[in-house]
C-alpha cells in the first residue's frame, strides 16, 4: 500500500507570521510505501528553519517505528535540499540509531542529482547502520558493452541506416520545423543533429544516461560548430525536464533496453505539452527474417530475444508499441514500419551492424552467465543473417516499429 | 509517485556564448530590504543565477543544479546575516574550471562576526572531524547557522575568504566582501 502523506499543497502550516515566504521553498512530495518500507522524496526541500519540516519528521518517525529490518529513504528525485533540511534528516537518523538500534537505513540516491553522493556519503560514514545505494549505477545491463569504442562506431552506422528509412515516415508523426523537441535516450546524439539540421527546431535537447555517449555527442556537435543543442545527463525514468514543455518527444530504440518501459513512457508523456506528440521506435526481434537459411536465422534471433529477457530487456517490445502508447493515455495513435532490408540499405553497413550484434550478444550472455550454447545458437543465426544480407539473391530484413500518439488537451 | 515538476527557470534562456574561458558571467545588485522580505527570494535567485552561469556548459542542467545548490547556501546565509540597510552585490566570474563569487554584503556588528567566524571555521585544520562531530551530536544554533557555508568547503571543496571594506556609506553601515570559489568539474563521478 502506498499513501501520499503530505502532498504538495499540504505542507505544514508555518509558525512564522509570513507563511508564504517559506512555503514555496518546500515544494515537494513525500510518499510512504509501508510494504516496501520506503519513504520517497520528490522536488525541493529548502526550508527556512527545521521547524517547517515537522510533518516530514513525524512521517519519518512513524515509518521508522513500523519498519522491520530496513527502512529506505529514497532521495533520487529530490532535486534540491538545503543545509537546514540535511541537518534535520541527519537528526532523524541519529534518533533512529537511539530508539531502533537494529534498524538498517538505506539512503537511495541517483547519480543524476550531482550534489547528493558527497553529501549523503558523510552520513553513511558516521552511522554503521546507514548505507548509500546509487540506484542508477547499473541501471542498464549492457551499458559497458555499448560504451566500447568499436561499438560506438557501429552505433553510428546503425543510426545512419535507420535514419535513411525513418526520415521518410517521421513527418507523418508530427515533427515540423520550429518545434521544441526532446530526444530521450539520445545515445550518440546523431538523431538530434539530424533533426536540428533538417527540421530547424526552436529548441532541442538530448538526454542520455551514458556519460561516454554524451561526451561523444557534445564533441561531435562542437566539431560541427553547432551550438543550439543541449545535451543532458539524465535518467529516462526520472527526468529533470519540466512538465508540458515539448511539442515533440522522441525515444528511439531505448524502451527495449529498459526494465521499466511503462515508467519511461509516463515520463515522455509528462514532459510533452498537451497537443504535442510522443514518438517511440522499438525493436521487434520476433519479426526479423532472411533468406536462405530462414529457420537458422529465426532460431538465432529467438535465442537472442530470450537472452535479452534474461537481463531485463525486451527486444520484441516493438510489437506492443500501440498498446504502450494507448495505455499511457495518448490519443490519435499512429504506427509505421521502419522496414530496413538489404535492398533499401547499404548492404555492407547493414552487415556490419548485425556482426556487431554477434559480439554484443556474447557480452550479454557472459554477463548473464548464460549457457554457452545460447550464444552459439545466436551467433550461428546472426551469421546466416549476415550472409543473407550480402549474398546474391539473398533477402534480409530488420523491422523496427515506429509509433506516436498525441497528449490530450484537457479543457 | 507523482513526479510533477514545474519549470524553475526558463528552459531556453541562453546568454551570448562566452568565448573566453575566464571572465564575468553576471553581476547583480539588490537592496537588502527587498531581498529580505521573502525567503523564496533565496532559492529563486540561486536557481536563476545558476542557470545563467551554466548556459554555456556542456550539460547546463547538471551544472546549474550543482551551482544552485552552492549559490543557495551562500544566498541563504546572506539572507540571515546582513545589516538592515544597504545594497547586496554579487558578481559571478568564470576562471577556468571554477566559478568565483564575490559578494558584497552590508553588515552590522553581529553579521560581521558571523562571517568572520564562519570563514575561520571553514579554514579549520581538521574541518572534516569538526563537521562530523556537529552531525553526531545536537548542533548549537550558532554552528548550524554556519554549517551551510562550511559544507561548501568540507563537502564540495570550495574556497572561502573574507575582505573588509573600509568604505562606509552615509549612514555609517559597513560592508564586507565574501569570496567563494566553487569547483564545478566532475565533482560527482561514481
Ligand atoms: C540502443 S541505444 C539507442 C540510442 C539512440 N536513441 C539511437 O537510436 O541510436 C539505447 C540508449 O539508451 C540509453 N539508456 C539506457 N537506459 C537509460 C536511462 N535510464 N535513461 C536514459 N538513457 C538510457 C543508453 O545509454 C543508450 O544510449
XYZ file of C-alpha atoms and ligand atoms in Angstrom:
628
model
C 0.000 0.000 0.000
C 1.260 3.425 -0.873
C -0.139 6.590 0.534
C 0.675 10.115 -0.295
C 1.026 11.579 3.165
C 1.972 15.134 2.530
C 1.052 16.230 -0.972
C 2.450 19.480 -2.310
C -0.346 21.688 -1.140
C -0.423 20.340 2.392
C 2.945 21.355 3.693
C 2.683 22.014 7.397
C 1.467 25.474 8.307
C 4.210 27.864 9.078
C 4.815 29.022 12.588
C 6.236 32.246 11.276
C 3.966 35.136 10.502
C 4.726 35.135 6.814
C 3.704 31.665 5.723
C 4.114 32.274 2.039
C 7.694 33.324 2.459
C 8.963 29.815 3.036
C 6.158 27.721 1.624
C 7.230 27.575 -1.975
C 10.754 26.663 -0.976
C 9.400 23.377 0.295
C 7.577 22.226 -2.779
C 7.900 18.534 -2.778
C 6.144 15.234 -2.366
C 6.768 12.658 0.263
C 5.350 9.216 -0.219
C 5.366 6.339 2.197
C 5.112 2.805 0.995
C 4.679 0.580 4.013
C 5.034 -2.582 2.027
C 8.339 -1.544 0.548
C 9.298 0.161 3.823
C 10.248 3.174 1.846
C 9.807 6.930 2.121
C 10.363 8.812 -1.146
C 11.067 12.499 -1.586
C 10.498 14.465 -4.783
C 11.151 18.102 -5.626
C 12.766 20.724 -3.456
C 13.439 20.901 0.253
C 14.780 24.303 1.218
C 13.025 25.248 4.453
C 13.815 28.385 6.421
C 14.006 26.509 9.733
C 13.863 22.851 10.765
C 10.516 23.591 12.402
C 8.999 23.679 8.907
C 9.840 20.041 8.465
C 7.792 18.931 11.471
C 5.293 16.962 9.421
C 8.057 15.326 7.431
C 9.887 14.426 10.592
C 6.837 12.817 12.131
C 6.129 10.888 8.917
C 9.675 9.597 9.014
C 9.410 8.646 12.666
C 6.213 6.707 12.062
C 7.817 4.895 9.151
C 10.839 4.027 11.297
C 8.662 2.730 14.119
C 6.711 0.485 11.749
C 9.612 -0.794 9.687
C 11.155 -4.162 10.284
C 14.768 -4.796 9.372
C 15.295 -1.971 6.925
C 13.918 1.444 6.072
C 14.680 3.016 2.740
C 14.803 6.762 2.242
C 14.560 7.472 -1.446
C 16.183 10.770 -2.473
C 16.665 10.014 -6.130
C 14.160 12.605 -7.259
C 14.936 15.256 -4.681
C 16.499 17.929 -6.820
C 17.387 20.471 -4.166
C 17.983 20.284 -0.460
C 19.488 22.956 1.767
C 21.638 22.518 4.791
C 18.706 23.074 7.178
C 16.893 20.089 5.654
C 20.031 17.991 5.600
C 20.590 18.625 9.290
C 17.032 17.605 10.055
C 17.400 14.356 8.079
C 20.620 13.732 9.992
C 18.812 14.439 13.265
C 16.166 11.893 12.328
C 18.790 9.259 11.551
C 20.505 9.923 14.869
C 17.149 9.485 16.543
C 16.625 6.128 14.813
C 20.052 4.950 15.941
C 18.956 5.720 19.516
C 15.444 4.279 19.544
C 15.738 1.480 16.999
C 19.395 0.468 17.028
C 18.777 -2.677 14.975
C 17.061 -0.915 12.082
C 19.094 -0.509 8.924
C 18.658 2.682 6.929
C 19.328 2.724 3.218
C 19.669 6.105 1.535
C 18.780 5.730 -2.131
C 20.258 8.367 -4.380
C 20.756 8.872 -8.093
C 23.899 9.916 -9.912
C 21.717 12.352 -11.844
C 21.486 14.594 -8.767
C 25.016 15.968 -8.724
C 25.274 17.125 -5.120
C 23.806 14.046 -3.464
C 26.563 11.499 -3.364
C 29.141 13.505 -1.451
C 26.636 14.841 0.989
C 24.949 11.577 1.953
C 28.205 9.683 1.969
C 29.205 11.562 5.127
C 26.123 10.279 6.948
C 26.840 6.720 5.850
C 30.374 7.062 7.208
C 29.162 8.271 10.586
C 26.489 5.671 11.337
C 27.273 1.979 10.916
C 23.637 1.080 10.248
C 23.313 3.550 7.354
C 24.305 2.777 3.782
C 24.048 4.646 0.498
C 22.825 2.998 -2.690
C 23.318 4.727 -6.027
C 20.241 3.314 -7.701
C 21.208 4.029 -11.282
C 24.759 2.766 -11.101
C 23.920 -0.390 -13.000
C 20.596 0.559 -14.464
C 21.260 -0.585 -17.977
C 22.598 -4.132 -18.097
C 24.741 -3.693 -21.189
C 25.938 -0.130 -20.573
C 29.602 -1.044 -20.522
C 29.248 -3.262 -23.556
C 27.878 -0.476 -25.697
C 30.287 2.178 -24.480
C 33.146 0.309 -26.092
C 34.828 2.388 -28.846
C 34.212 -0.225 -31.557
C 30.597 -0.438 -30.620
C 30.275 3.311 -30.792
C 31.347 3.209 -34.436
C 28.748 0.556 -35.126
C 26.056 2.600 -33.413
C 26.870 5.460 -35.781
C 26.488 3.136 -38.763
C 23.276 1.727 -37.364
C 21.889 5.189 -36.798
C 22.685 6.062 -40.405
C 20.819 3.157 -41.984
C 17.862 3.566 -39.650
C 17.593 7.281 -40.379
C 17.571 6.726 -44.150
C 14.268 4.894 -43.758
C 12.941 6.720 -40.723
C 13.237 10.189 -42.291
C 10.528 9.180 -44.779
C 7.950 8.478 -42.098
C 8.754 10.839 -39.239
C 6.866 13.865 -40.570
C 3.732 11.754 -40.617
C 4.125 11.524 -36.844
C 4.014 15.266 -36.487
C 7.602 16.516 -36.495
C 7.657 20.033 -38.011
C 10.120 22.892 -38.196
C 10.127 25.321 -35.287
C 9.155 22.796 -32.626
C 10.542 22.187 -29.172
C 11.952 18.689 -29.318
C 13.325 16.311 -26.657
C 15.086 13.086 -27.589
C 15.227 10.816 -24.575
C 17.970 8.157 -24.512
C 19.618 10.020 -27.356
C 22.726 7.832 -27.411
C 25.422 9.460 -29.538
C 23.106 12.303 -30.420
C 23.095 11.752 -34.175
C 19.318 11.872 -34.407
C 19.313 15.179 -32.532
C 21.849 16.560 -35.008
C 19.794 15.410 -37.987
C 16.595 16.905 -36.618
C 18.475 20.116 -35.886
C 19.721 20.223 -39.465
C 16.602 19.120 -41.299
C 13.788 20.463 -39.107
C 15.309 23.580 -37.595
C 13.619 23.210 -34.210
C 13.104 26.143 -31.887
C 14.846 24.182 -29.191
C 16.220 20.669 -28.996
C 17.622 18.623 -26.164
C 19.039 15.107 -25.998
C 19.071 13.213 -22.706
C 21.008 10.020 -22.036
C 22.328 8.074 -19.089
C 25.722 7.363 -20.600
C 28.408 9.928 -19.869
C 30.615 8.387 -22.558
C 27.898 8.783 -25.200
C 27.161 12.320 -24.126
C 30.814 13.272 -24.375
C 30.804 11.962 -27.946
C 27.572 13.775 -28.699
C 28.872 17.058 -27.291
C 32.208 16.970 -29.043
C 30.579 15.913 -32.306
C 28.163 18.850 -32.171
C 31.021 21.194 -31.272
C 33.201 19.947 -34.126
C 30.354 20.785 -36.500
C 30.074 24.231 -34.944
C 26.503 23.592 -33.817
C 25.552 25.426 -30.647
C 21.791 25.206 -30.437
C 21.654 21.739 -28.967
C 21.507 20.943 -25.304
C 22.669 17.567 -24.020
C 21.806 16.389 -20.550
C 22.867 13.526 -18.322
C 19.642 12.069 -17.043
C 17.560 9.045 -16.256
C 14.680 8.459 -18.633
C 12.608 7.065 -15.773
C 13.018 10.234 -13.673
C 13.673 13.164 -15.971
C 14.525 16.577 -14.600
C 12.750 18.255 -17.518
C 9.616 20.222 -16.600
C 6.022 19.106 -17.305
C 4.255 20.001 -20.562
C 7.288 21.572 -22.155
C 7.905 19.906 -25.541
C 5.986 19.712 -28.795
C 7.623 16.505 -29.904
C 9.149 13.949 -27.540
C 11.076 11.051 -29.007
C 12.547 7.896 -27.534
C 14.172 5.705 -30.112
C 15.286 2.106 -29.672
C 15.542 2.561 -25.947
C 12.361 1.316 -24.280
C 13.583 -2.134 -25.224
C 16.717 -1.872 -23.104
C 14.924 -0.751 -20.008
C 13.216 -2.969 -17.468
C 10.506 -0.395 -16.713
C 9.327 0.786 -20.164
C 5.938 1.954 -18.879
C 7.601 4.265 -16.384
C 9.753 5.682 -19.163
C 6.676 6.352 -21.318
C 4.976 8.099 -18.400
C 7.896 10.474 -18.257
C 7.739 11.085 -22.024
C 4.063 11.864 -21.572
C 4.708 14.185 -18.652
C 7.219 16.391 -20.446
C 5.118 16.559 -23.635
C 2.767 19.536 -23.852
C -0.958 18.853 -24.277
C -1.497 18.606 -28.019
C 2.121 17.614 -28.601
C 3.199 14.147 -29.683
C 5.232 11.346 -28.177
C 7.118 9.271 -30.741
C 8.813 5.948 -29.948
C 10.597 3.347 -32.031
C 11.207 -0.203 -30.932
C 12.900 -3.363 -31.952
C 10.636 -6.311 -32.895
C 13.046 -9.174 -32.964
C 10.364 -11.812 -33.480
C 9.852 -10.377 -36.974
C 13.460 -10.243 -38.180
C 13.899 -12.593 -41.102
C 16.119 -13.597 -44.009
C 16.606 -15.964 -46.867
C 18.178 -18.501 -47.346
C 18.529 -20.333 -44.005
C 15.394 -18.753 -42.682
C 14.965 -21.344 -39.915
C 18.517 -20.888 -38.682
C 18.160 -17.110 -38.710
C 14.876 -17.248 -36.812
C 16.301 -19.655 -34.278
C 19.240 -17.308 -33.652
C 17.009 -14.291 -33.102
C 14.622 -16.263 -30.896
C 17.549 -17.163 -28.632
C 18.744 -13.539 -28.718
C 15.296 -12.414 -27.669
C 15.256 -14.890 -24.780
C 18.664 -13.691 -23.710
C 17.532 -10.070 -23.712
C 14.646 -11.008 -21.444
C 17.002 -12.792 -19.070
C 18.718 -9.482 -18.344
C 15.564 -7.395 -18.060
C 15.401 -6.084 -21.622
C 12.777 -6.898 -24.229
C 13.953 -6.882 -27.813
C 10.457 -7.636 -29.028
C 8.747 -4.733 -27.322
C 8.029 -3.229 -30.758
C 5.012 -5.452 -31.284
C 3.431 -3.853 -28.204
C 4.042 -0.277 -29.345
C 0.392 0.653 -29.974
C -0.684 -0.800 -26.654
C 2.038 1.021 -24.754
C 1.088 4.351 -26.321
C -2.601 3.797 -25.645
C -2.062 2.733 -22.035
C -0.012 5.864 -21.452
C -3.139 7.914 -22.222
C -2.126 9.128 -25.658
C -4.689 9.540 -28.415
C -4.728 9.681 -32.208
C -2.161 6.912 -32.277
C -0.218 6.205 -35.463
C 2.020 3.316 -36.353
C 4.599 2.761 -39.055
C 7.164 0.241 -40.031
C 10.762 1.316 -40.391
C 11.472 -1.588 -42.676
C 15.201 -1.891 -43.110
C 16.273 -4.516 -45.624
C 19.172 -5.340 -47.878
C 17.567 -3.588 -50.816
C 16.828 -0.180 -49.327
C 20.000 -0.019 -47.229
C 23.723 -0.160 -47.786
C 24.446 -3.887 -47.543
C 27.906 -3.504 -46.085
C 26.620 -1.214 -43.345
C 23.689 -3.472 -42.592
C 26.015 -6.484 -42.350
C 28.375 -4.581 -40.065
C 25.518 -3.822 -37.704
C 24.411 -7.457 -37.472
C 28.029 -8.557 -36.982
C 28.284 -6.204 -34.041
C 25.221 -7.844 -32.502
C 27.090 -11.142 -32.559
C 29.752 -9.522 -30.396
C 27.412 -7.647 -28.080
C 25.104 -10.633 -27.545
C 28.220 -12.547 -26.499
C 28.971 -9.936 -23.876
C 25.391 -10.006 -22.653
C 25.426 -13.807 -22.495
C 28.579 -13.712 -20.390
C 27.208 -11.082 -18.034
C 24.013 -13.140 -17.662
C 26.109 -16.260 -17.121
C 24.007 -17.974 -19.766
C 24.744 -21.459 -21.028
C 27.478 -21.077 -23.703
C 25.200 -22.910 -26.155
C 22.820 -19.980 -26.119
C 25.391 -17.716 -27.672
C 26.499 -20.373 -30.147
C 22.936 -20.525 -31.457
C 22.658 -16.763 -31.582
C 25.962 -16.448 -33.422
C 25.023 -19.132 -35.970
C 21.679 -17.493 -36.698
C 23.100 -13.993 -36.975
C 25.952 -15.159 -39.205
C 23.356 -16.695 -41.520
C 21.581 -13.326 -41.460
C 24.813 -11.580 -42.475
C 25.173 -13.999 -45.385
C 21.593 -13.352 -46.398
C 22.320 -9.606 -46.365
C 25.442 -9.866 -48.502
C 24.742 -12.927 -50.673
C 23.499 -12.778 -54.262
C 19.800 -13.442 -54.275
C 19.627 -13.233 -50.515
C 16.923 -11.343 -48.646
C 17.287 -9.908 -45.185
C 15.092 -7.635 -43.118
C 15.276 -5.727 -39.842
C 11.900 -4.248 -38.986
C 11.521 -1.517 -36.386
C 8.132 -0.365 -35.156
C 7.590 3.401 -35.044
C 4.553 4.708 -33.199
C 3.312 8.000 -31.874
C 0.369 9.496 -30.053
C -0.947 12.879 -29.076
C -1.178 14.059 -25.494
C -4.807 15.059 -24.931
C -5.712 18.692 -24.462
C -7.968 18.804 -21.431
C -10.442 21.679 -21.137
C 4.998 8.544 -7.105
C 3.750 11.677 -8.686
C 6.778 13.255 -10.238
C 5.291 16.531 -11.232
C 7.973 19.098 -11.753
C 7.481 22.713 -12.529
C 9.963 24.624 -14.511
C 12.196 26.565 -12.168
C 13.904 28.510 -14.879
C 13.437 29.432 -18.479
C 14.440 26.396 -20.434
C 15.740 28.213 -23.425
C 17.483 31.045 -21.669
C 20.853 31.338 -23.295
C 23.196 34.266 -22.780
C 25.508 35.089 -25.675
C 28.190 32.420 -25.983
C 31.149 33.015 -23.729
C 34.236 32.839 -25.825
C 36.804 33.192 -23.091
C 37.451 30.500 -20.514
C 37.530 33.258 -17.956
C 35.536 36.384 -17.447
C 32.466 37.911 -15.972
C 29.326 35.805 -16.077
C 26.799 38.020 -14.351
C 26.708 40.721 -11.775
C 23.678 41.564 -9.646
C 22.857 44.251 -7.202
C 19.788 44.465 -4.980
C 18.600 46.157 -1.851
C 18.701 44.354 1.455
C 15.191 45.459 2.313
C 13.552 43.998 -0.796
C 15.558 40.811 -0.742
C 14.940 40.237 2.959
C 11.168 40.257 2.557
C 10.807 36.722 1.293
C 12.647 33.523 1.934
C 11.774 32.282 -1.568
C 13.990 35.005 -2.995
C 16.971 32.890 -1.967
C 16.030 29.889 -3.986
C 14.705 31.870 -6.922
C 17.855 33.906 -7.131
C 20.073 30.838 -6.700
C 18.295 28.970 -9.482
C 18.238 31.909 -11.832
C 21.898 32.738 -11.364
C 22.932 29.099 -11.550
C 21.008 28.597 -14.767
C 22.527 31.699 -16.261
C 26.046 30.752 -15.207
C 25.627 27.277 -16.712
C 24.080 28.180 -20.012
C 27.237 27.563 -21.998
C 28.267 24.405 -20.256
C 28.153 21.030 -21.950
C 25.347 19.932 -19.682
C 23.664 23.113 -18.438
C 21.015 21.319 -16.364
C 23.517 19.321 -14.398
C 25.856 22.232 -13.843
C 23.049 24.512 -12.807
C 21.622 22.005 -10.315
C 25.032 21.836 -8.707
C 25.680 25.577 -8.805
C 22.212 26.325 -7.485
C 22.969 24.096 -4.520
C 26.154 26.070 -3.879
C 24.767 29.549 -4.531
C 21.683 28.858 -2.473
C 23.671 28.182 0.690
C 25.581 31.394 0.222
C 22.470 33.413 -0.509
C 20.587 31.857 2.414
C 23.458 32.839 4.700
C 23.293 36.391 3.375
C 19.511 36.381 3.859
C 20.019 35.565 7.514
C 23.034 37.777 8.111
C 23.141 41.348 6.945
C 22.712 44.913 8.138
C 19.268 46.482 7.990
C 20.053 48.723 5.076
C 22.260 48.797 2.061
C 22.945 47.023 -1.164
C 23.952 43.454 -1.726
C 26.123 42.992 -4.782
C 27.080 39.623 -6.122
C 29.408 39.068 -9.037
C 29.961 35.727 -10.694
C 33.103 35.118 -12.661
C 34.384 32.132 -14.521
C 38.020 31.173 -14.002
C 38.740 28.036 -15.988
C 37.106 25.184 -14.101
C 35.965 27.351 -11.222
C 33.191 29.788 -10.565
C 34.303 32.672 -8.377
C 31.678 34.542 -6.482
C 32.281 37.876 -4.872
C 29.523 39.040 -2.574
C 29.462 42.477 -1.052
C 27.182 42.385 1.975
C 26.263 45.302 4.224
C 26.941 44.156 7.781
C 26.337 45.237 11.332
C 28.399 44.020 14.286
C 26.550 40.755 14.626
C 26.550 39.772 10.993
C 30.170 40.781 10.617
C 31.047 38.422 13.466
C 29.029 35.681 11.793
C 31.044 35.884 8.563
C 34.345 36.128 10.375
C 33.582 33.098 12.458
C 32.241 31.106 9.516
C 35.280 31.774 7.392
C 37.522 30.925 10.317
C 35.660 27.651 10.770
C 35.936 26.848 7.084
C 39.692 27.106 7.488
C 39.759 24.772 10.490
C 42.743 22.430 10.099
C 40.607 19.430 10.954
C 37.447 20.535 9.308
C 36.088 17.075 8.464
C 36.396 15.973 12.069
C 34.724 19.171 13.239
C 31.949 18.675 10.712
C 31.303 15.057 11.634
C 31.151 15.936 15.305
C 28.482 18.506 14.530
C 26.404 15.802 12.857
C 26.971 13.225 15.574
C 25.650 15.429 18.371
C 22.984 18.087 18.639
C 24.448 21.119 16.970
C 24.447 24.587 18.544
C 22.368 27.213 16.811
C 25.497 29.175 16.069
C 27.229 26.254 14.373
C 24.071 25.310 12.497
C 23.953 28.792 11.036
C 27.486 28.461 9.739
C 27.084 24.919 8.500
C 25.630 25.691 5.088
C 28.750 27.605 4.104
C 31.143 25.323 5.922
C 29.707 22.371 3.987
C 30.614 24.074 0.746
C 34.221 23.739 1.828
C 34.229 20.431 3.613
C 31.890 18.526 1.299
C 32.476 20.163 -2.070
C 35.945 21.661 -1.774
C 35.065 25.332 -2.199
C 37.498 28.018 -1.029
C 36.296 30.896 1.103
C 37.834 34.181 2.123
C 36.705 37.478 3.548
C 37.793 41.049 2.989
C 36.654 44.066 4.966
C 35.904 47.169 3.066
C 36.976 50.361 4.670
C 34.352 52.391 2.870
C 31.339 53.259 4.985
C 28.248 54.791 3.460
C 26.474 57.948 4.583
C 24.527 56.131 7.232
C 27.650 54.626 8.641
C 26.937 50.999 7.751
C 29.798 48.898 6.559
C 30.162 46.188 4.003
C 32.351 43.207 3.675
C 33.428 41.142 0.727
C 32.984 37.438 0.769
C 34.871 35.423 -1.815
C 33.874 31.913 -2.640
C 35.485 29.780 -5.287
C 33.392 26.833 -6.391
C 34.771 23.952 -8.357
C 32.338 22.566 -10.867
C 34.244 19.990 -12.773
C 33.231 16.356 -12.306
C 32.620 16.524 -8.585
C 30.336 13.616 -8.608
C 31.596 10.746 -10.736
C 30.650 7.442 -9.179
C 20.184 1.185 -28.220
S 20.669 2.763 -27.661
C 19.720 3.831 -28.675
C 20.359 5.153 -28.831
C 19.690 6.124 -29.817
N 18.371 6.519 -29.405
C 19.700 5.556 -31.206
O 18.628 5.314 -31.739
O 20.777 5.339 -31.771
C 19.894 2.854 -26.077
C 20.295 4.102 -25.289
O 19.529 4.167 -24.110
C 20.345 4.765 -23.112
N 19.741 4.481 -21.810
C 19.615 3.298 -21.191
N 18.980 3.448 -20.022
C 18.700 4.761 -19.890
C 18.062 5.546 -18.875
N 17.569 5.017 -17.767
N 17.946 6.868 -19.088
C 18.439 7.444 -20.203
N 19.052 6.762 -21.186
C 19.191 5.425 -21.024
C 21.701 4.144 -23.349
O 22.745 4.890 -22.751
C 21.757 4.152 -24.876
O 22.310 5.334 -25.348
